[in-house]
Short mmCIF file of C-alpha atoms and ligand atoms in Angstrom, two decimals:
data_model
loop_
_atom_site.label_atom_id
_atom_site.label_comp_id
_atom_site.label_asym_id
_atom_site.label_seq_id
_atom_site.Cartn_x
_atom_site.Cartn_y
_atom_site.Cartn_z
CA MET S 1 -11.86 9.54 -4.25
CA ARG S 2 -12.21 7.03 -1.00
CA LEU S 3 -14.60 6.24 0.95
CA SER S 4 -15.51 4.71 3.65
CA VAL S 5 -19.19 4.14 5.06
CA LEU S 6 -18.26 3.69 8.59
CA SER S 7 -21.44 2.87 10.48
CA SER S 8 -24.93 2.79 8.93
CA GLY S 9 -28.78 1.28 10.17
CA SER S 10 -31.20 3.08 12.27
CA SER S 11 -28.66 2.25 14.82
CA GLY S 12 -26.14 5.62 13.86
CA ASN S 13 -24.88 7.20 10.47
CA ALA S 14 -22.60 8.32 9.13
CA THR S 15 -19.49 8.32 5.80
CA TYR S 16 -16.47 9.34 5.29
CA MET S 17 -15.44 10.79 2.05
CA GLU S 18 -12.36 12.90 1.12
CA THR S 19 -9.36 13.46 -1.41
CA ASP S 20 -5.41 13.89 -0.20
CA SER S 21 -6.91 17.93 0.13
CA GLY S 22 -9.01 16.90 3.08
CA GLY S 23 -11.84 14.77 4.08
CA LEU S 24 -15.58 15.68 4.97
CA LEU S 25 -18.80 12.81 6.72
CA VAL S 26 -22.32 12.84 5.77
CA ASP S 27 -24.10 12.59 8.73
CA ALA S 28 -23.07 12.49 12.02
CA GLY S 29 -25.97 10.40 13.14
CA LEU S 30 -23.01 8.28 16.89
CA ALA S 31 -21.52 9.90 19.48
CA ARG S 32 -18.78 12.63 19.17
CA ARG S 33 -16.94 8.86 21.08
CA ARG S 34 -18.62 6.67 18.14
CA ILE S 35 -17.43 8.76 15.01
CA GLU S 36 -13.94 9.59 16.29
CA THR S 37 -13.67 5.90 17.50
CA LEU S 38 -15.29 4.83 13.55
CA LEU S 39 -12.72 6.68 12.38
CA ALA S 40 -9.93 5.54 13.68
CA ARG S 41 -10.58 1.75 12.78
CA ILE S 42 -10.17 3.57 8.43
CA GLY S 43 -6.67 5.09 9.73
CA ARG S 44 -8.32 8.75 10.42
CA SER S 45 -9.57 11.32 13.12
CA LEU S 46 -11.53 14.30 12.88
CA THR S 47 -8.76 16.27 12.57
CA ASP S 48 -9.26 14.99 8.56
CA VAL S 49 -12.84 16.50 9.39
CA GLU S 50 -13.01 19.11 7.66
CA ALA S 51 -16.95 19.21 7.20
CA VAL S 52 -20.52 16.85 7.89
CA LEU S 53 -23.73 17.33 5.61
CA LEU S 54 -26.43 16.62 6.61
CA THR S 55 -29.60 15.20 4.41
CA HIS S 56 -31.87 15.35 7.46
CA GLY S 57 -32.97 15.74 10.98
CA HIS S 58 -33.52 12.77 11.97
CA ALA S 59 -31.80 11.49 15.11
CA ASP S 60 -29.63 8.48 13.04
CA HIS S 61 -28.84 11.43 10.99
CA THR S 62 -27.88 13.90 13.55
CA CYS S 63 -27.18 12.84 16.23
CA GLY S 64 -23.37 13.36 17.41
CA VAL S 65 -23.54 16.99 15.37
CA ARG S 66 -24.45 19.33 18.03
CA SER S 67 -20.35 17.88 20.08
CA LEU S 68 -18.40 17.95 16.08
CA VAL S 69 -19.56 21.85 15.89
CA ARG S 70 -18.68 22.50 19.97
CA ASP S 71 -16.17 20.88 20.49
CA CYS S 72 -14.13 20.66 16.94
CA GLY S 73 -15.53 23.54 15.02
CA ILE S 74 -16.59 21.63 13.03
CA GLU S 75 -18.60 23.08 10.25
CA VAL S 76 -22.39 21.48 8.82
CA PHE S 77 -23.72 22.56 4.99
CA ALA S 78 -26.99 21.33 4.61
CA ALA S 79 -30.18 21.83 2.16
CA PRO S 80 -32.92 24.81 3.61
CA GLY S 81 -35.24 23.63 6.56
CA VAL S 82 -32.59 20.43 7.26
CA GLY S 83 -30.29 21.90 9.53
CA ASP S 84 -31.16 25.24 10.67
CA SER S 85 -30.44 24.05 14.65
CA PHE S 86 -27.91 23.04 14.17
CA GLY S 87 -25.89 26.15 12.52
CA ALA S 88 -25.84 24.74 9.36
CA ASN S 89 -23.45 27.22 6.15
CA THR S 90 -28.02 26.54 3.82
CA ILE S 91 -27.26 25.28 0.54
CA SER S 92 -30.01 25.06 -2.12
CA PRO S 93 -30.77 22.01 -3.81
CA GLY S 94 -29.40 21.45 -7.13
CA GLU S 95 -26.12 24.45 -5.78
CA ALA S 96 -22.85 22.97 -6.10
CA PHE S 97 -20.77 23.98 -3.39
CA GLY S 98 -16.61 23.34 -2.56
CA ILE S 99 -14.53 22.28 0.55
CA GLY S 100 -11.37 20.94 0.33
CA GLY S 101 -11.09 19.28 -3.01
CA LEU S 102 -14.34 17.92 -3.00
CA THR S 103 -17.29 19.13 -4.25
CA ALA S 104 -21.04 18.18 -3.40
CA THR S 105 -24.32 19.45 -4.46
CA PHE S 106 -27.37 18.56 -2.90
CA PHE S 107 -31.04 17.23 -4.43
CA GLU S 108 -34.52 15.93 -2.51
CA VAL S 109 -35.30 12.18 -2.59
CA PRO S 110 -38.74 11.24 -1.31
CA HIS S 111 -39.06 10.42 2.76
CA ASP S 112 -40.51 11.54 5.84
CA SER S 113 -39.09 14.21 6.80
CA LEU S 114 -37.15 16.69 4.00
CA THR S 115 -34.11 14.64 3.41
CA TYR S 116 -31.83 15.50 0.54
CA GLY S 117 -29.37 12.62 -0.79
CA VAL S 118 -25.56 14.36 -2.12
CA ARG S 119 -23.72 14.12 -4.88
CA VAL S 120 -19.81 14.30 -4.44
CA SER S 121 -16.66 14.88 -6.36
CA GLY S 122 -13.00 14.46 -5.96
CA GLY S 123 -9.69 14.26 -7.18
CA GLY S 124 -11.40 12.80 -10.83
CA SER S 125 -14.10 10.41 -9.54
CA THR S 126 -17.57 11.04 -8.29
CA VAL S 127 -19.94 9.94 -5.21
CA ALA S 128 -23.06 9.70 -5.37
CA MET S 129 -25.39 8.68 -1.66
CA ALA S 130 -28.79 8.27 -0.99
CA THR S 131 -30.67 6.53 1.65
CA ASP S 132 -33.54 7.27 4.12
CA LEU S 133 -36.51 7.63 0.24
CA GLY S 134 -39.42 5.80 0.01
CA GLU S 135 -38.14 4.90 -3.82
CA ALA S 136 -35.43 6.44 -6.45
CA GLY S 137 -37.14 8.07 -9.16
CA VAL S 138 -35.99 10.18 -12.33
CA GLU S 139 -35.07 12.83 -10.89
CA VAL S 140 -32.17 10.85 -7.92
CA LEU S 141 -31.42 8.85 -10.67
CA ARG S 142 -31.22 11.65 -12.82
CA TYR S 143 -28.62 13.30 -10.00
CA MET S 144 -26.73 9.49 -9.49
CA ARG S 145 -25.73 8.48 -12.75
CA GLY S 146 -22.55 8.86 -13.52
CA ALA S 147 -21.53 8.26 -9.96
CA ASP S 148 -18.14 5.30 -10.06
CA ALA S 149 -19.38 4.93 -6.58
CA ALA S 150 -23.34 5.47 -4.70
CA VAL S 151 -24.42 5.21 -1.51
CA LEU S 152 -27.77 3.18 -1.99
CA GLU S 153 -30.48 1.96 0.79
CA ALA S 154 -31.57 -1.45 0.17
CA ASN S 155 -33.91 -1.48 4.01
CA HIS S 156 -36.21 -4.29 3.69
CA ASP S 157 -36.54 -7.50 2.10
CA PRO S 158 -40.70 -6.47 1.36
CA ASP S 159 -41.44 -10.01 1.95
CA TRP S 160 -40.19 -10.31 5.56
CA LEU S 161 -41.20 -6.52 6.19
CA ARG S 162 -44.98 -7.92 5.70
CA ARG S 163 -44.09 -11.73 7.23
CA GLY S 164 -42.52 -9.05 10.47
CA PRO S 165 -43.19 -8.29 13.04
CA TYR S 166 -43.56 -4.41 13.12
CA SER S 167 -47.23 -2.68 13.13
CA ALA S 168 -49.20 -2.82 10.22
CA SER S 169 -49.39 1.03 10.57
CA LEU S 170 -45.15 1.51 11.11
CA LYS S 171 -44.44 -1.30 8.03
CA ARG S 172 -46.70 1.04 5.28
CA ARG S 173 -44.64 3.99 6.71
CA ILE S 174 -41.82 2.37 6.27
CA SER S 175 -42.46 0.58 2.51
CA SER S 176 -44.52 3.32 1.14
CA LYS S 177 -43.53 5.81 -1.09
CA ARG S 178 -41.99 8.43 1.23
CA GLY S 179 -40.47 5.18 3.99
CA HIS S 180 -37.67 3.19 2.56
CA LEU S 181 -36.38 1.62 -0.07
CA SER S 182 -36.55 -2.24 -0.58
CA ASN S 183 -34.26 -4.80 -1.41
CA ARG S 184 -36.24 -5.01 -4.77
CA GLN S 185 -35.94 -1.02 -5.61
CA ALA S 186 -32.50 -0.57 -4.71
CA ALA S 187 -31.58 -3.42 -7.49
CA GLU S 188 -34.08 -1.79 -9.98
CA ALA S 189 -31.92 1.73 -8.73
CA ALA S 190 -28.24 -0.29 -9.60
CA VAL S 191 -29.39 -1.61 -13.11
CA ALA S 192 -30.56 1.83 -14.26
CA LEU S 193 -26.98 3.34 -12.68
CA ALA S 194 -25.10 0.46 -13.77
CA PRO S 195 -24.10 1.28 -17.33
CA HIS S 196 -23.19 5.07 -16.63
CA GLY S 197 -19.92 3.86 -15.37
CA LEU S 198 -21.30 2.24 -11.69
CA LYS S 199 -18.23 0.37 -10.71
CA ASP S 200 -19.28 0.28 -6.38
CA LEU S 201 -22.46 -0.01 -5.18
CA VAL S 202 -23.35 0.11 -1.65
CA LEU S 203 -25.92 -0.62 0.30
CA ALA S 204 -26.83 0.90 3.24
CA HIS S 205 -29.20 1.75 6.05
CA LEU S 206 -30.60 -2.09 5.95
CA SER S 207 -32.62 -3.02 8.52
CA LYS S 208 -31.93 -5.23 11.34
CA THR S 209 -35.22 -7.25 11.10
CA ASN S 210 -36.56 -7.15 8.27
CA ASN S 211 -33.12 -8.03 5.92
CA SER S 212 -29.34 -9.12 6.02
CA PRO S 213 -26.66 -7.74 4.09
CA MET S 214 -26.82 -11.64 2.81
CA ARG S 215 -30.81 -10.73 1.55
CA ALA S 216 -29.42 -7.48 0.41
CA CYS S 217 -26.54 -8.25 -1.48
CA GLY S 218 -27.94 -11.21 -3.61
CA THR S 219 -30.61 -8.94 -5.00
CA VAL S 220 -28.98 -6.34 -5.64
CA GLN S 221 -26.53 -8.67 -7.25
CA GLY S 222 -28.61 -11.04 -9.01
CA ALA S 223 -30.36 -8.84 -10.95
CA LEU S 224 -26.88 -6.78 -12.18
CA ARG S 225 -26.16 -10.18 -13.37
CA GLU S 226 -29.96 -10.69 -15.56
CA ALA S 227 -29.00 -7.41 -16.63
CA GLY S 228 -24.97 -8.06 -17.55
CA HIS S 229 -23.24 -5.66 -15.29
CA GLY S 230 -22.05 -8.12 -12.85
CA GLY S 231 -19.17 -7.06 -12.51
CA VAL S 232 -20.38 -4.12 -10.44
CA ARG S 233 -18.91 -4.51 -7.12
CA VAL S 234 -21.66 -5.03 -4.28
CA ARG S 235 -21.34 -4.91 -0.74
CA ALA S 236 -23.48 -3.84 2.07
CA ALA S 237 -22.66 -0.72 4.88
CA ILE S 238 -22.93 -2.75 8.23
CA ALA S 239 -23.77 -0.49 11.58
CA GLY S 240 -20.82 0.11 13.70
CA HIS S 241 -18.19 -1.91 11.74
CA PRO S 242 -16.59 0.86 8.87
CA THR S 243 -16.98 -0.53 5.78
CA PRO S 244 -12.33 -1.45 3.81
CA TRP S 245 -11.86 1.52 2.39
CA ILE S 246 -13.38 2.59 -1.28
CA GLU S 247 -11.27 3.79 -4.18
CA ALA S 248 -14.11 5.59 -6.01
CA GLY S 249 -13.13 5.19 -10.16
CA THR S 250 -11.15 1.69 -9.93
CA PRO S 251 -12.10 -0.42 -12.97
CA LEU S 252 -13.50 -2.84 -13.48
CA PRO S 253 -12.21 -5.61 -12.63
CA VAL S 254 -13.71 -8.36 -15.80
CA SER S 255 -15.58 -6.27 -18.46
CA GLU S 256 -19.17 -7.88 -18.66
CA HIS S 257 -20.58 -8.59 -21.66
CA VAL S 258 -23.90 -9.43 -22.54
CA TYR S 259 -24.82 -11.82 -25.06
CA ARG S 260 -27.68 -11.98 -27.43
CA TYR S 261 -29.22 -14.83 -29.20
CA GLY S 262 -29.30 -13.38 -32.99
CA GLU S 263 -29.45 -13.89 -36.30
CA LEU S 264 -27.33 -15.57 -37.66
CA GLY S 265 -24.20 -13.22 -39.16
CA ALA S 266 -22.38 -13.22 -42.30
CA ALA S 267 -19.26 -14.24 -41.25
CA GLY S 268 -21.90 -17.53 -39.37
CA GLN S 269 -21.82 -16.60 -34.94
CA LEU S 270 -24.49 -17.01 -34.11
CA PHE S 271 -24.13 -14.82 -30.51
CA GLY S 272 -22.97 -11.55 -30.87
CA ILE S 273 -21.43 -10.15 -28.25
CA GLU S 274 -22.41 -6.09 -26.77
ZN1 ZN Q 1 -31.98 7.44 8.62
ZN1 ZN Q 2 -34.87 9.21 8.15
#
């Protein structure tokens, strides 16, 4: 399976995933023409899109859906309470459903609207995706664990948000448990997922005001390196520019080892390698 995050952030979200037997979009929060343009940048068109999976009803994830349904006849899939106004096929969270060669499962995440992450498998690999969530708790991590590639929100740097220009109430909303994930929270989640086969991590839904790709990647990569998982490929998705294709499951180029200072062993070694 391969994927590209076409665009990410409060100005609009859409991610394309495919196997050789077909593709789908997770969210369509941009005008149809804009989605067409972004797909063309990765060599695809709307005819490659068999379905749209919706994570939640916010406009930055749904504003292109109506046109995709009406003009292109693309099917919509969503968990209960998310896609009713788009005539979506309703799928219970935790229930696996198939689209072309892909199998998807929604799982609930905490946000200020009913919101779901999605785990998609196909072609022998798995991608887990969660943006727009206030915290990545045990349940969320349980669904994301074992994924070869993850798309995870890294919305803001907590210090930048605190010192930034937003109103006190908006700052409270963003940093609440039903708001948006910070770089620090994303780093903690990444460290929890890394030992379970994570190879590619795309940081998504970055705030233009309270974050930067360098800041987000630096925080997460630093935490991964410190935990002995510096080989995980980390990149940030931004608005209006598709990420390069990510082949889920591509082995890590270097196997990183954790060196532990230990007792002198029988062979006189000072360091043990895990
Ligand atoms: Zn959003
Ligand atoms: Zn949202």
